[in-house]
PDB file of C-alpha atoms and ligand atoms in Angstrom:
ATOM      1  CA  MET A 613      -8.411-120.033 -95.726  1.00 55.00           C
ATOM      2  CA  THR A 614      -8.871-123.151 -98.357  1.00 69.00           C
ATOM      3  CA  ASP A 615     -11.632-122.998-100.852  1.00 82.00           C
ATOM      4  CA  LEU A 616     -14.541-125.376 -99.237  1.00 84.00           C
ATOM      5  CA  ASN A 617     -15.507-126.100-102.806  1.00 84.00           C
ATOM      6  CA  PRO A 618     -12.706-125.454-104.929  1.00 87.00           C
ATOM      7  CA  GLN A 619     -14.584-127.219-108.073  1.00 81.00           C
ATOM      8  CA  ALA A 620     -17.195-125.015-107.679  1.00 85.00           C
ATOM      9  CA  LYS A 621     -17.542-123.889-111.654  1.00 86.00           C
ATOM     10  CA  GLN A 622     -16.353-126.915-112.803  1.00 87.00           C
ATOM     11  CA  MET A 623     -19.664-128.870-110.669  1.00 84.00           C
ATOM     12  CA  ALA A 624     -22.117-126.208-111.852  1.00 86.00           C
ATOM     13  CA  ASP A 625     -21.202-126.566-115.345  1.00 89.00           C
ATOM     14  CA  GLU A 626     -23.426-128.328-118.284  1.00 90.00           C
ATOM     15  CA  SER A 627     -20.847-130.800-118.561  1.00 89.00           C
ATOM     16  CA  MET A 628     -20.745-132.288-115.249  1.00 91.00           C
ATOM     17  CA  VAL A 629     -24.437-132.929-115.686  1.00 93.00           C
ATOM     18  CA  ARG A 630     -23.470-135.094-118.682  1.00 96.00           C
ATOM     19  CA  ASN A 631     -20.801-136.826-116.473  1.00 96.00           C
ATOM     20  CA  LEU A 632     -23.181-137.693-113.804  1.00 97.00           C
ATOM     21  CA  ASP A 633     -25.324-139.118-116.613  1.00 97.00           C
ATOM     22  CA  ALA A 634     -22.579-141.246-118.138  1.00 97.00           C
ATOM     23  CA  GLN A 635     -20.666-142.032-115.214  1.00 98.00           C
ATOM     24  CA  ALA A 636     -24.140-143.373-113.496  1.00 98.00           C
ATOM     25  CA  ARG A 637     -24.327-145.700-116.655  1.00 98.00           C
ATOM     26  CA  SER A 638     -21.261-146.952-116.441  1.00 98.00           C
ATOM     27  CA  ILE A 639     -20.545-147.774-112.463  1.00 98.00           C
ATOM     28  CA  TRP A 640     -23.916-148.645-111.381  1.00 98.00           C
ATOM     29  CA  PRO A 641     -24.943-151.745-112.841  1.00 98.00           C
ATOM     30  CA  GLN A 642     -21.547-153.158-111.171  1.00 98.00           C
ATOM     31  CA  GLU A 643     -22.136-150.744-107.962  1.00 98.00           C
ATOM     32  CA  VAL A 644     -25.639-151.895-107.386  1.00 98.00           C
ATOM     33  CA  ARG A 645     -24.991-155.855-106.049  1.00 98.00           C
ATOM     34  CA  LEU A 646     -22.431-154.173-103.352  1.00 98.00           C
ATOM     35  CA  PHE A 647     -25.649-152.712-101.415  1.00 98.00           C
ATOM     36  CA  GLY A 648     -26.470-156.288-101.268  1.00 97.00           C
ATOM     37  CA  ARG A 649     -24.154-156.625 -98.270  1.00 96.00           C
ATOM     38  CA  TYR A 650     -25.579-154.235 -96.045  1.00 98.00           C
ATOM     39  CA  ALA A 651     -27.813-155.529 -93.321  1.00 96.00           C
ATOM     40  CA  LEU A 652     -30.562-152.503 -92.932  1.00 98.00           C
ATOM     41  CA  PRO A 653     -34.017-152.601 -91.680  1.00 98.00           C
ATOM     42  CA  PRO A 654     -36.925-153.243 -94.205  1.00 97.00           C
ATOM     43  CA  GLU A 655     -37.524-149.091 -94.205  1.00 98.00           C
ATOM     44  CA  PRO A 656     -33.945-147.862 -94.320  1.00 98.00           C
ATOM     45  CA  LEU A 657     -33.403-144.411 -94.270  1.00 98.00           C
ATOM     46  CA  ILE A 658     -30.896-142.969 -96.368  1.00 98.00           C
ATOM     47  CA  LEU A 659     -28.449-140.271 -97.121  1.00 99.00           C
ATOM     48  CA  ASP A 660     -26.575-139.153-100.542  1.00 98.00           C
ATOM     49  CA  ALA A 661     -24.389-136.889 -99.578  1.00 98.00           C
ATOM     50  CA  GLY A 662     -23.181-135.008-102.483  1.00 98.00           C
ATOM     51  CA  CYS A 663     -26.392-136.031-104.644  1.00 98.00           C
ATOM     52  CA  GLY A 664     -25.611-133.966-107.437  1.00 97.00           C
ATOM     53  CA  THR A 665     -28.780-134.613-110.000  1.00 97.00           C
ATOM     54  CA  GLY A 666     -29.719-137.465-108.353  1.00 98.00           C
ATOM     55  CA  GLU A 667     -28.235-140.084-110.551  1.00 98.00           C
ATOM     56  CA  GLY A 668     -26.992-142.245-107.380  1.00 98.00           C
ATOM     57  CA  ALA A 669     -30.106-141.234-104.800  1.00 98.00           C
ATOM     58  CA  SER A 670     -33.140-142.250-107.158  1.00 98.00           C
ATOM     59  CA  ARG A 671     -31.319-145.233-107.827  1.00 98.00           C
ATOM     60  CA  LEU A 672     -31.435-146.161-104.157  1.00 98.00           C
ATOM     61  CA  ALA A 673     -34.823-145.484-103.926  1.00 98.00           C
ATOM     62  CA  GLU A 674     -35.671-147.475-106.639  1.00 98.00           C
ATOM     63  CA  LEU A 675     -33.415-150.241-105.461  1.00 98.00           C
ATOM     64  CA  PHE A 676     -35.030-150.382-101.795  1.00 98.00           C
ATOM     65  CA  PRO A 677     -38.582-149.562-102.610  1.00 98.00           C
ATOM     66  CA  LYS A 678     -39.359-149.154 -98.856  1.00 98.00           C
ATOM     67  CA  SER A 679     -36.387-146.465 -98.121  1.00 98.00           C
ATOM     68  CA  THR A 680     -36.647-142.842 -97.525  1.00 98.00           C
ATOM     69  CA  VAL A 681     -34.161-140.751 -99.274  1.00 98.00           C
ATOM     70  CA  LEU A 682     -32.480-138.170 -98.774  1.00 98.00           C
ATOM     71  CA  GLY A 683     -30.233-136.175-101.496  1.00 98.00           C
ATOM     72  CA  ILE A 684     -27.957-132.793-100.299  1.00 98.00           C
ATOM     73  CA  ASP A 685     -25.910-130.399-102.377  1.00 97.00           C
ATOM     74  CA  ILE A 686     -24.797-127.318-102.359  1.00 97.00           C
ATOM     75  CA  ILE A 687     -25.875-126.659-106.151  1.00 96.00           C
ATOM     76  CA  ASP A 688     -29.613-125.621-106.300  1.00 96.00           C
ATOM     77  CA  HIS A 689     -29.581-126.170-110.290  1.00 96.00           C
ATOM     78  CA  HIS A 690     -28.705-129.560-109.672  1.00 97.00           C
ATOM     79  CA  LEU A 691     -31.069-129.995-106.742  1.00 98.00           C
ATOM     80  CA  ASP A 692     -34.239-128.552-108.746  1.00 97.00           C
ATOM     81  CA  LEU A 693     -32.716-131.302-111.891  1.00 97.00           C
ATOM     82  CA  ALA A 694     -33.033-133.754-109.689  1.00 98.00           C
ATOM     83  CA  ARG A 695     -36.619-133.184-107.878  1.00 98.00           C
ATOM     84  CA  SER A 696     -38.334-132.283-111.162  1.00 98.00           C
ATOM     85  CA  ARG A 697     -36.211-135.699-113.130  1.00 98.00           C
ATOM     86  CA  TYR A 698     -38.103-138.220-110.143  1.00 98.00           C
ATOM     87  CA  ALA A 699     -41.029-136.050-108.917  1.00 98.00           C
ATOM     88  CA  GLY A 700     -42.458-139.600-109.378  1.00 98.00           C
ATOM     89  CA  LEU A 701     -40.537-140.719-106.464  1.00 98.00           C
ATOM     90  CA  ALA A 702     -41.451-137.548-104.910  1.00 97.00           C
ATOM     91  CA  SER A 703     -42.922-139.323-101.731  1.00 98.00           C
ATOM     92  CA  ARG A 704     -39.966-140.688-100.332  1.00 98.00           C
ATOM     93  CA  LEU A 705     -37.272-138.891-102.210  1.00 98.00           C
ATOM     94  CA  LYS A 706     -36.387-135.362-100.684  1.00 98.00           C
ATOM     95  CA  PHE A 707     -33.585-133.051-102.026  1.00 98.00           C
ATOM     96  CA  GLU A 708     -32.139-130.247 -99.771  1.00 98.00           C
ATOM     97  CA  HIS A 709     -29.499-127.592-100.136  1.00 98.00           C
ATOM     98  CA  GLN A 710     -27.151-128.983 -97.093  1.00 98.00           C
ATOM     99  CA  SER A 711     -23.318-128.636 -97.101  1.00 97.00           C
ATOM    100  CA  ILE A 712     -21.518-132.322 -96.376  1.00 98.00           C
ATOM    101  CA  PHE A 713     -19.329-130.202 -93.848  1.00 97.00           C
ATOM    102  CA  GLU A 714     -22.412-129.242 -91.560  1.00 97.00           C
ATOM    103  CA  LEU A 715     -25.354-131.844 -92.220  1.00 98.00           C
ATOM    104  CA  ARG A 716     -28.739-130.426 -90.248  1.00 98.00           C
ATOM    105  CA  ALA A 717     -29.368-134.322 -89.267  1.00 98.00           C
ATOM    106  CA  ALA A 718     -29.331-135.199 -85.675  1.00 98.00           C
ATOM    107  CA  ASP A 719     -26.687-137.620 -84.404  1.00 98.00           C
ATOM    108  CA  ARG A 720     -26.984-141.515 -85.553  1.00 98.00           C
ATOM    109  CA  THR A 721     -29.821-140.742 -88.204  1.00 98.00           C
ATOM    110  CA  PHE A 722     -29.270-142.945 -91.345  1.00 98.00           C
ATOM    111  CA  ASP A 723     -29.077-146.344 -91.622  1.00 98.00           C
ATOM    112  CA  LEU A 724     -26.935-145.980 -94.903  1.00 98.00           C
ATOM    113  CA  THR A 725     -25.138-143.105 -96.016  1.00 98.00           C
ATOM    114  CA  VAL A 726     -23.756-143.001 -99.378  1.00 98.00           C
ATOM    115  CA  CYS A 727     -21.246-140.369-100.965  1.00 98.00           C
ATOM    116  CA  ARG A 728     -20.448-140.977-104.482  1.00 98.00           C
ATOM    117  CA  HIS A 729     -17.581-138.873-106.544  1.00 98.00           C
ATOM    118  CA  VAL A 730     -17.300-135.642-104.175  1.00 98.00           C
ATOM    119  CA  LEU A 731     -14.503-136.888-101.770  1.00 98.00           C
ATOM    120  CA  HIS A 732     -11.976-136.291-104.173  1.00 97.00           C
ATOM    121  CA  SER A 733     -13.241-132.690-105.177  1.00 96.00           C
ATOM    122  CA  ILE A 734     -13.210-130.993-101.231  1.00 96.00           C
ATOM    123  CA  PRO A 735     -10.566-129.961 -98.801  1.00 96.00           C
ATOM    124  CA  TYR A 736     -10.517-132.014 -95.681  1.00 97.00           C
ATOM    125  CA  ALA A 737     -12.058-135.300 -96.586  1.00 97.00           C
ATOM    126  CA  ASP A 738     -11.574-136.348 -93.221  1.00 97.00           C
ATOM    127  CA  ARG A 739     -13.828-133.957 -91.364  1.00 97.00           C
ATOM    128  CA  VAL A 740     -16.436-134.689 -93.688  1.00 98.00           C
ATOM    129  CA  LEU A 741     -16.186-138.289 -93.346  1.00 98.00           C
ATOM    130  CA  ALA A 742     -16.705-137.323 -89.241  1.00 98.00           C
ATOM    131  CA  GLU A 743     -19.574-135.998 -90.421  1.00 98.00           C
ATOM    132  CA  LEU A 744     -21.167-138.881 -92.377  1.00 98.00           C
ATOM    133  CA  ALA A 745     -20.050-141.373 -90.099  1.00 98.00           C
ATOM    134  CA  ARG A 746     -22.022-139.119 -86.795  1.00 98.00           C
ATOM    135  CA  VAL A 747     -25.204-138.816 -88.884  1.00 98.00           C
ATOM    136  CA  THR A 748     -25.114-142.540 -89.392  1.00 98.00           C
ATOM    137  CA  ARG A 749     -26.612-144.406 -86.998  1.00 98.00           C
ATOM    138  CA  PRO A 750     -23.929-147.483 -85.254  1.00 97.00           C
ATOM    139  CA  GLY A 751     -24.574-150.744 -87.097  1.00 97.00           C
ATOM    140  CA  GLY A 752     -25.122-148.547 -90.420  1.00 98.00           C
ATOM    141  CA  TYR A 753     -22.910-148.235 -93.216  1.00 98.00           C
ATOM    142  CA  LEU A 754     -21.069-145.990 -94.846  1.00 98.00           C
ATOM    143  CA  HIS A 755     -20.764-146.108 -99.017  1.00 98.00           C
ATOM    144  CA  LEU A 756     -18.415-144.138-100.896  1.00 98.00           C
ATOM    145  CA  ILE A 757     -16.844-143.753-104.147  1.00 98.00           C
ATOM    146  CA  PRO A 758     -13.376-141.895-103.548  1.00 98.00           C
ATOM    147  CA  GLU A 759     -12.143-141.427-106.931  1.00 98.00           C
ATOM    148  CA  ASP A 760      -8.283-141.967-107.436  1.00 98.00           C
ATOM    149  CA  TYR A 761      -6.572-140.208-110.574  1.00 98.00           C
ATOM    150  CA  GLY A 762      -4.135-142.655-110.477  1.00 98.00           C
ATOM    151  CA  MET A 763      -6.392-145.413-111.380  1.00 98.00           C
ATOM    152  CA  LEU A 764      -7.012-144.428-115.180  1.00 98.00           C
ATOM    153  CA  HIS A 765      -5.727-146.494-117.740  1.00 98.00           C
ATOM    154  CA  PHE A 766      -4.872-145.789-121.618  1.00 98.00           C
ATOM    155  CA  GLN A 767      -2.875-146.777-124.295  1.00 98.00           C
ATOM    156  CA  ARG A 768      -0.033-144.649-125.738  1.00 97.00           C
ATOM    157  CA  GLY A 769      -0.724-142.744-129.710  1.00 96.00           C
ATOM    158  CA  THR A 770       1.311-139.948-130.955  1.00 96.00           C
ATOM    159  CA  LEU A 771       0.878-138.877-126.666  1.00 97.00           C
ATOM    160  CA  ASP A 772       0.905-140.429-123.817  1.00 97.00           C
ATOM    161  CA  PRO A 773      -1.425-140.358-121.616  1.00 97.00           C
ATOM    162  CA  ARG A 774       0.305-141.788-118.477  1.00 97.00           C
ATOM    163  CA  ASP A 775       2.509-138.390-118.666  1.00 97.00           C
ATOM    164  CA  PHE A 776      -1.361-136.386-118.333  1.00 98.00           C
ATOM    165  CA  TRP A 777      -1.910-138.566-115.577  1.00 98.00           C
ATOM    166  CA  HIS A 778       1.180-138.708-114.089  1.00 97.00           C
ATOM    167  CA  GLN A 779       1.570-134.725-113.974  1.00 97.00           C
ATOM    168  CA  VAL A 780      -2.160-133.418-113.825  1.00 98.00           C
ATOM    169  CA  PRO A 781      -3.414-134.959-110.420  1.00 97.00           C
ATOM    170  CA  ALA A 782      -0.104-134.524-108.623  1.00 97.00           C
ATOM    171  CA  VAL A 783      -0.185-130.780-109.331  1.00 97.00           C
ATOM    172  CA  MET A 784      -3.755-129.761-109.279  1.00 96.00           C
ATOM    173  CA  GLY A 785      -4.906-131.526-105.711  1.00 96.00           C
ATOM    174  CA  PRO A 786      -2.339-129.499-103.559  1.00 96.00           C
ATOM    175  CA  ALA A 787      -2.936-126.639-106.084  1.00 95.00           C
ATOM    176  CA  THR A 788      -7.026-127.047-104.851  1.00 94.00           C
ATOM    177  CA  GLY A 789      -6.202-128.150-101.544  1.00 95.00           C
ATOM    178  CA  THR A 790      -7.818-131.723-102.045  1.00 97.00           C
ATOM    179  CA  ASP A 791      -6.617-135.261-102.557  1.00 98.00           C
ATOM    180  CA  LEU A 792      -6.884-136.272-105.989  1.00 98.00           C
ATOM    181  CA  PHE A 793      -5.709-140.168-105.034  1.00 98.00           C
ATOM    182  CA  ILE A 794      -8.243-140.522-101.804  1.00 98.00           C
ATOM    183  CA  GLY A 795      -9.311-143.697-103.421  1.00 98.00           C
ATOM    184  CA  ARG A 796      -6.067-145.350-101.679  1.00 98.00           C
ATOM    185  CA  ASN A 797      -5.869-142.685 -98.776  1.00 98.00           C
ATOM    186  CA  ILE A 798      -8.873-143.550 -97.254  1.00 98.00           C
ATOM    187  CA  PHE A 799      -8.499-146.585 -95.872  1.00 98.00           C
ATOM    188  CA  GLY A 800      -6.318-145.023 -93.200  1.00 97.00           C
ATOM    189  CA  ILE A 801      -8.677-142.695 -92.527  1.00 97.00           C
ATOM    190  CA  LEU A 802     -11.492-144.792 -91.773  1.00 98.00           C
ATOM    191  CA  ALA A 803      -9.314-147.429 -90.158  1.00 96.00           C
ATOM    192  CA  ALA A 804      -8.150-144.367 -87.697  1.00 97.00           C
ATOM    193  CA  MET A 805     -11.735-143.710 -87.447  1.00 96.00           C
ATOM    194  CA  ASN A 806     -12.421-146.882 -85.817  1.00 88.00           C
ATOM    195  CA  LEU A 807     -14.730-148.128 -88.250  1.00 97.00           C
ATOM    196  CA  GLU A 808     -15.833-151.990 -88.402  1.00 96.00           C
ATOM    197  CA  GLN A 809     -16.274-154.060 -91.554  1.00 97.00           C
ATOM    198  CA  ILE A 810     -14.045-151.975 -93.901  1.00 98.00           C
ATOM    199  CA  THR A 811     -14.370-152.943 -97.462  1.00 98.00           C
ATOM    200  CA  VAL A 812     -12.352-151.435-100.767  1.00 98.00           C
ATOM    201  CA  ASP A 813     -14.066-152.919-103.995  1.00 98.00           C
ATOM    202  CA  TYR A 814     -13.269-151.655-108.071  1.00 98.00           C
ATOM    203  CA  ILE A 815     -15.599-150.735-110.696  1.00 98.00           C
ATOM    204  CA  ILE A 816     -14.057-151.450-113.715  1.00 98.00           C
ATOM    205  CA  VAL A 817     -15.231-148.705-116.396  1.00 98.00           C
ATOM    206  CA  ASP A 818     -13.489-150.085-119.280  1.00 98.00           C
ATOM    207  CA  THR A 819     -14.018-150.757-122.845  1.00 98.00           C
ATOM    208  CA  VAL A 820     -15.442-154.565-122.476  1.00 98.00           C
ATOM    209  CA  ARG A 821     -17.755-154.080-119.648  1.00 98.00           C
ATOM    210  CA  VAL A 822     -18.992-150.276-120.569  1.00 98.00           C
ATOM    211  CA  PRO A 823     -20.157-149.421-124.205  1.00 98.00           C
ATOM    212  CA  ARG A 824     -17.070-147.460-125.863  1.00 98.00           C
ATOM    213  CA  GLU A 825     -19.682-144.422-126.374  1.00 98.00           C
ATOM    214  CA  THR A 826     -20.801-144.096-122.264  1.00 98.00           C
ATOM    215  CA  PHE A 827     -16.821-144.519-121.092  1.00 98.00           C
ATOM    216  CA  ALA A 828     -16.270-141.682-124.217  1.00 98.00           C
ATOM    217  CA  ALA A 829     -18.698-139.485-122.451  1.00 98.00           C
ATOM    218  CA  ILE A 830     -17.504-139.407-119.449  1.00 98.00           C
ATOM    219  CA  ILE A 831     -13.776-138.637-121.129  1.00 98.00           C
ATOM    220  CA  GLU A 832     -15.694-135.931-123.112  1.00 97.00           C
ATOM    221  CA  ALA A 833     -17.029-134.377-120.282  1.00 97.00           C
ATOM    222  CA  TRP A 834     -14.090-134.305-117.950  1.00 97.00           C
ATOM    223  CA  ARG A 835     -11.890-132.538-121.286  1.00 97.00           C
ATOM    224  CA  ASP A 836     -15.313-129.802-121.611  1.00 97.00           C
ATOM    225  CA  GLY A 837     -15.124-129.080-117.925  1.00 96.00           C
ATOM    226  CA  TYR A 838     -11.513-129.031-117.019  1.00 96.00           C
ATOM    227  CA  ALA A 839      -9.219-128.362-119.880  1.00 97.00           C
ATOM    228  CA  GLU A 840      -9.432-124.857-118.456  1.00 96.00           C
ATOM    229  CA  PRO A 841      -8.870-125.427-115.189  1.00 96.00           C
ATOM    230  CA  ILE A 842      -5.869-127.362-116.193  1.00 97.00           C
ATOM    231  CA  GLY A 843      -4.296-124.685-118.422  1.00 97.00           C
ATOM    232  CA  ASP A 844      -4.731-122.718-115.270  1.00 96.00           C
ATOM    233  CA  LEU A 845      -2.969-124.854-112.210  1.00 95.00           C
ATOM    234  CA  THR A 846      -0.462-127.293-114.302  1.00 96.00           C
ATOM    235  CA  PRO A 847       2.188-126.959-116.734  1.00 96.00           C
ATOM    236  CA  ILE A 848       0.482-128.370-119.334  1.00 97.00           C
ATOM    237  CA  THR A 849      -1.997-125.789-121.250  1.00 98.00           C
ATOM    238  CA  ARG A 850      -5.373-126.337-121.837  1.00 98.00           C
ATOM    239  CA  GLU A 851      -4.459-126.617-125.853  1.00 98.00           C
ATOM    240  CA  ALA A 852      -2.573-129.730-124.620  1.00 98.00           C
ATOM    241  CA  ALA A 853      -4.959-131.085-122.214  1.00 98.00           C
ATOM    242  CA  VAL A 854      -7.831-131.042-124.886  1.00 98.00           C
ATOM    243  CA  ALA A 855      -5.559-132.828-127.022  1.00 98.00           C
ATOM    244  CA  TYR A 856      -4.658-135.563-124.465  1.00 98.00           C
ATOM    245  CA  PHE A 857      -8.387-135.716-123.799  1.00 98.00           C
ATOM    246  CA  ASP A 858      -9.105-136.288-127.408  1.00 98.00           C
ATOM    247  CA  GLN A 859      -6.446-139.216-128.152  1.00 98.00           C
ATOM    248  CA  MET A 860      -8.331-140.892-124.728  1.00 98.00           C
ATOM    249  CA  ILE A 861     -11.662-140.820-126.284  1.00 98.00           C
ATOM    250  CA  ALA A 862     -10.113-141.573-129.590  1.00 98.00           C
ATOM    251  CA  ASN A 863      -8.208-144.224-127.711  1.00 98.00           C
ATOM    252  CA  ILE A 864     -11.997-145.733-126.190  1.00 98.00           C
ATOM    253  CA  ARG A 865     -13.713-145.547-129.440  1.00 98.00           C
ATOM    254  CA  ASP A 866     -11.443-147.123-131.719  1.00 98.00           C
ATOM    255  CA  PRO A 867     -12.856-151.036-131.784  1.00 98.00           C
ATOM    256  CA  HIS A 868      -9.274-152.347-131.276  1.00 98.00           C
ATOM    257  CA  GLY A 869      -8.628-149.984-128.258  1.00 98.00           C
ATOM    258  CA  TYR A 870      -8.354-151.434-124.776  1.00 98.00           C
ATOM    259  CA  ALA A 871      -9.009-148.361-122.041  1.00 98.00           C
ATOM    260  CA  LEU A 872      -9.227-148.408-118.030  1.00 98.00           C
ATOM    261  CA  TRP A 873     -10.969-146.579-115.200  1.00 98.00           C
ATOM    262  CA  MET A 874     -11.034-148.384-112.007  1.00 98.00           C
ATOM    263  CA  VAL A 875     -13.312-146.779-109.561  1.00 98.00           C
ATOM    264  CA  PRO A 876     -13.027-147.695-105.976  1.00 98.00           C
ATOM    265  CA  VAL A 877     -15.877-148.247-103.817  1.00 98.00           C
ATOM    266  CA  VAL A 878     -15.454-148.484-100.041  1.00 98.00           C
ATOM    267  CA  SER A 879     -17.386-149.377 -97.563  1.00 98.00           C
ATOM    268  CA  ALA A 880     -17.339-149.595 -93.594  1.00 98.00           C
ATOM    269  CA  ARG A 881     -19.651-149.854 -90.815  1.00 98.00           C
ATOM    270  CA  ILE A 882     -20.577-147.556 -87.964  1.00 98.00           C
ATOM    271  CA  GLY A 883     -19.387-149.340 -84.241  1.00 93.00           C
ATOM    272  CA  SER A 884     -22.027-150.040 -81.906  1.00 83.00           C
ATOM    273  CA  ALA A 885     -19.549-148.640 -78.768  1.00 62.00           C
TER     274      ALA A 885
HETATM  275  C1  SAM B1371     -19.562-135.404-109.056  1.00 71.48           C
HETATM  276  S1  SAM B1371     -20.744-135.041-108.113  1.00 71.48           S
HETATM  277  C2  SAM B1371     -21.741-136.639-107.755  1.00 71.48           C
HETATM  278  C3  SAM B1371     -22.853-136.248-107.792  1.00 71.48           C
HETATM  279  C4  SAM B1371     -23.306-137.812-107.375  1.00 71.48           C
HETATM  280  N1  SAM B1371     -23.162-138.191-105.954  1.00 71.48           N
HETATM  281  C5  SAM B1371     -23.508-138.852-108.396  1.00 71.48           C
HETATM  282  O1  SAM B1371     -22.743-139.804-108.158  1.00 71.48           O
HETATM  283  O2  SAM B1371     -23.938-138.373-109.374  1.00 71.48           O
HETATM  284  C6  SAM B1371     -20.237-134.025-106.739  1.00 71.48           C
HETATM  285  C7  SAM B1371     -21.193-133.162-106.082  1.00 71.48           C
HETATM  286  O3  SAM B1371     -20.721-132.739-105.162  1.00 71.48           O
HETATM  287  C8  SAM B1371     -21.034-131.550-104.754  1.00 71.48           C
HETATM  288  N2  SAM B1371     -20.610-131.363-103.468  1.00 71.48           N
HETATM  289  C9  SAM B1371     -19.484-130.487-103.602  1.00 71.48           C
HETATM  290  N3  SAM B1371     -19.382-130.115-102.359  1.00 71.48           N
HETATM  291  C10 SAM B1371     -20.351-129.987-101.881  1.00 71.48           C
HETATM  292  C11 SAM B1371     -20.347-129.632 -99.939  1.00 71.48           C
HETATM  293  N4  SAM B1371     -19.728-128.733 -99.504  1.00 71.48           N
HETATM  294  N5  SAM B1371     -21.842-129.978 -99.545  1.00 71.48           N
HETATM  295  C12 SAM B1371     -22.766-130.820-100.393  1.00 71.48           C
HETATM  296  N6  SAM B1371     -22.206-131.033-101.473  1.00 71.48           N
HETATM  297  C13 SAM B1371     -21.379-130.495-102.308  1.00 71.48           C
HETATM  298  C14 SAM B1371     -21.172-130.984-105.889  1.00 71.48           C
HETATM  299  O4  SAM B1371     -21.827-129.586-105.677  1.00 71.48           O
HETATM  300  C15 SAM B1371     -21.325-132.511-106.665  1.00 71.48           C
HETATM  301  O5  SAM B1371     -22.920-132.124-107.461  1.00 71.48           O
END
């Protein structure tokens, strides 16, 4: 049977808490304008599916001051952290232990269903998308960040990170039953679901737009959380993975260096039929 949460250990690691913080600081400033496109009611009901430590859910609650936001996740430590960090918003920001494979909400509940940085890490993304669409009302929206590990670009040093990014996701995805290229594959899944107004935008996390230390913190967290499973599951050893990540970090920190992570943001509207 396919493990429904093959990255459980990495998701629960302290490096992931650091990563989610750095990712939100890198991505949200460009992502926030995209929410302005959605025609939402004055008091929208919003779901953040796979909310982690609440980075996205809390920002959504602040962005839409009359909204009610529900964040769900399966890691209680993340949920506890989210509840304590955002206690000030608790009257309209709740966090619950639920799985994205089997949400407790009735059909057609939410005006906006958000799922950031989750779909690449689980198998059966199509099933999860069907579940997210089920709980979203007709005329409501899905807002998704489906990561794609073919969209990272670094300069060559002693090592060439292109070799790393060419090998690792191609092997780790099938080894864990996940699609680490879901960023480019999700369009077809959404189109087959007969969703409307599918959009694809890119957040550009690069050394020009994002502070170098913030970008470096993402790659440091990936090194600390993922070098071990890369060593276990791919032809690249743990030590080699650390060396590749260290070089990427040095590339980002080099004041003359340039590095880029393209982060897809995909949205769609649930049809009224
Ligand atoms: C990389 S984190 C992203 C967190 C958050 N969305 C953000 O943008 O900061 C992925 C999250 O998905 C959660 N997750 C994985 N499988 C899940 C499932 N079946 N149901 C709910 N959450 C799940 C993990 O526990 C983790 O907190």
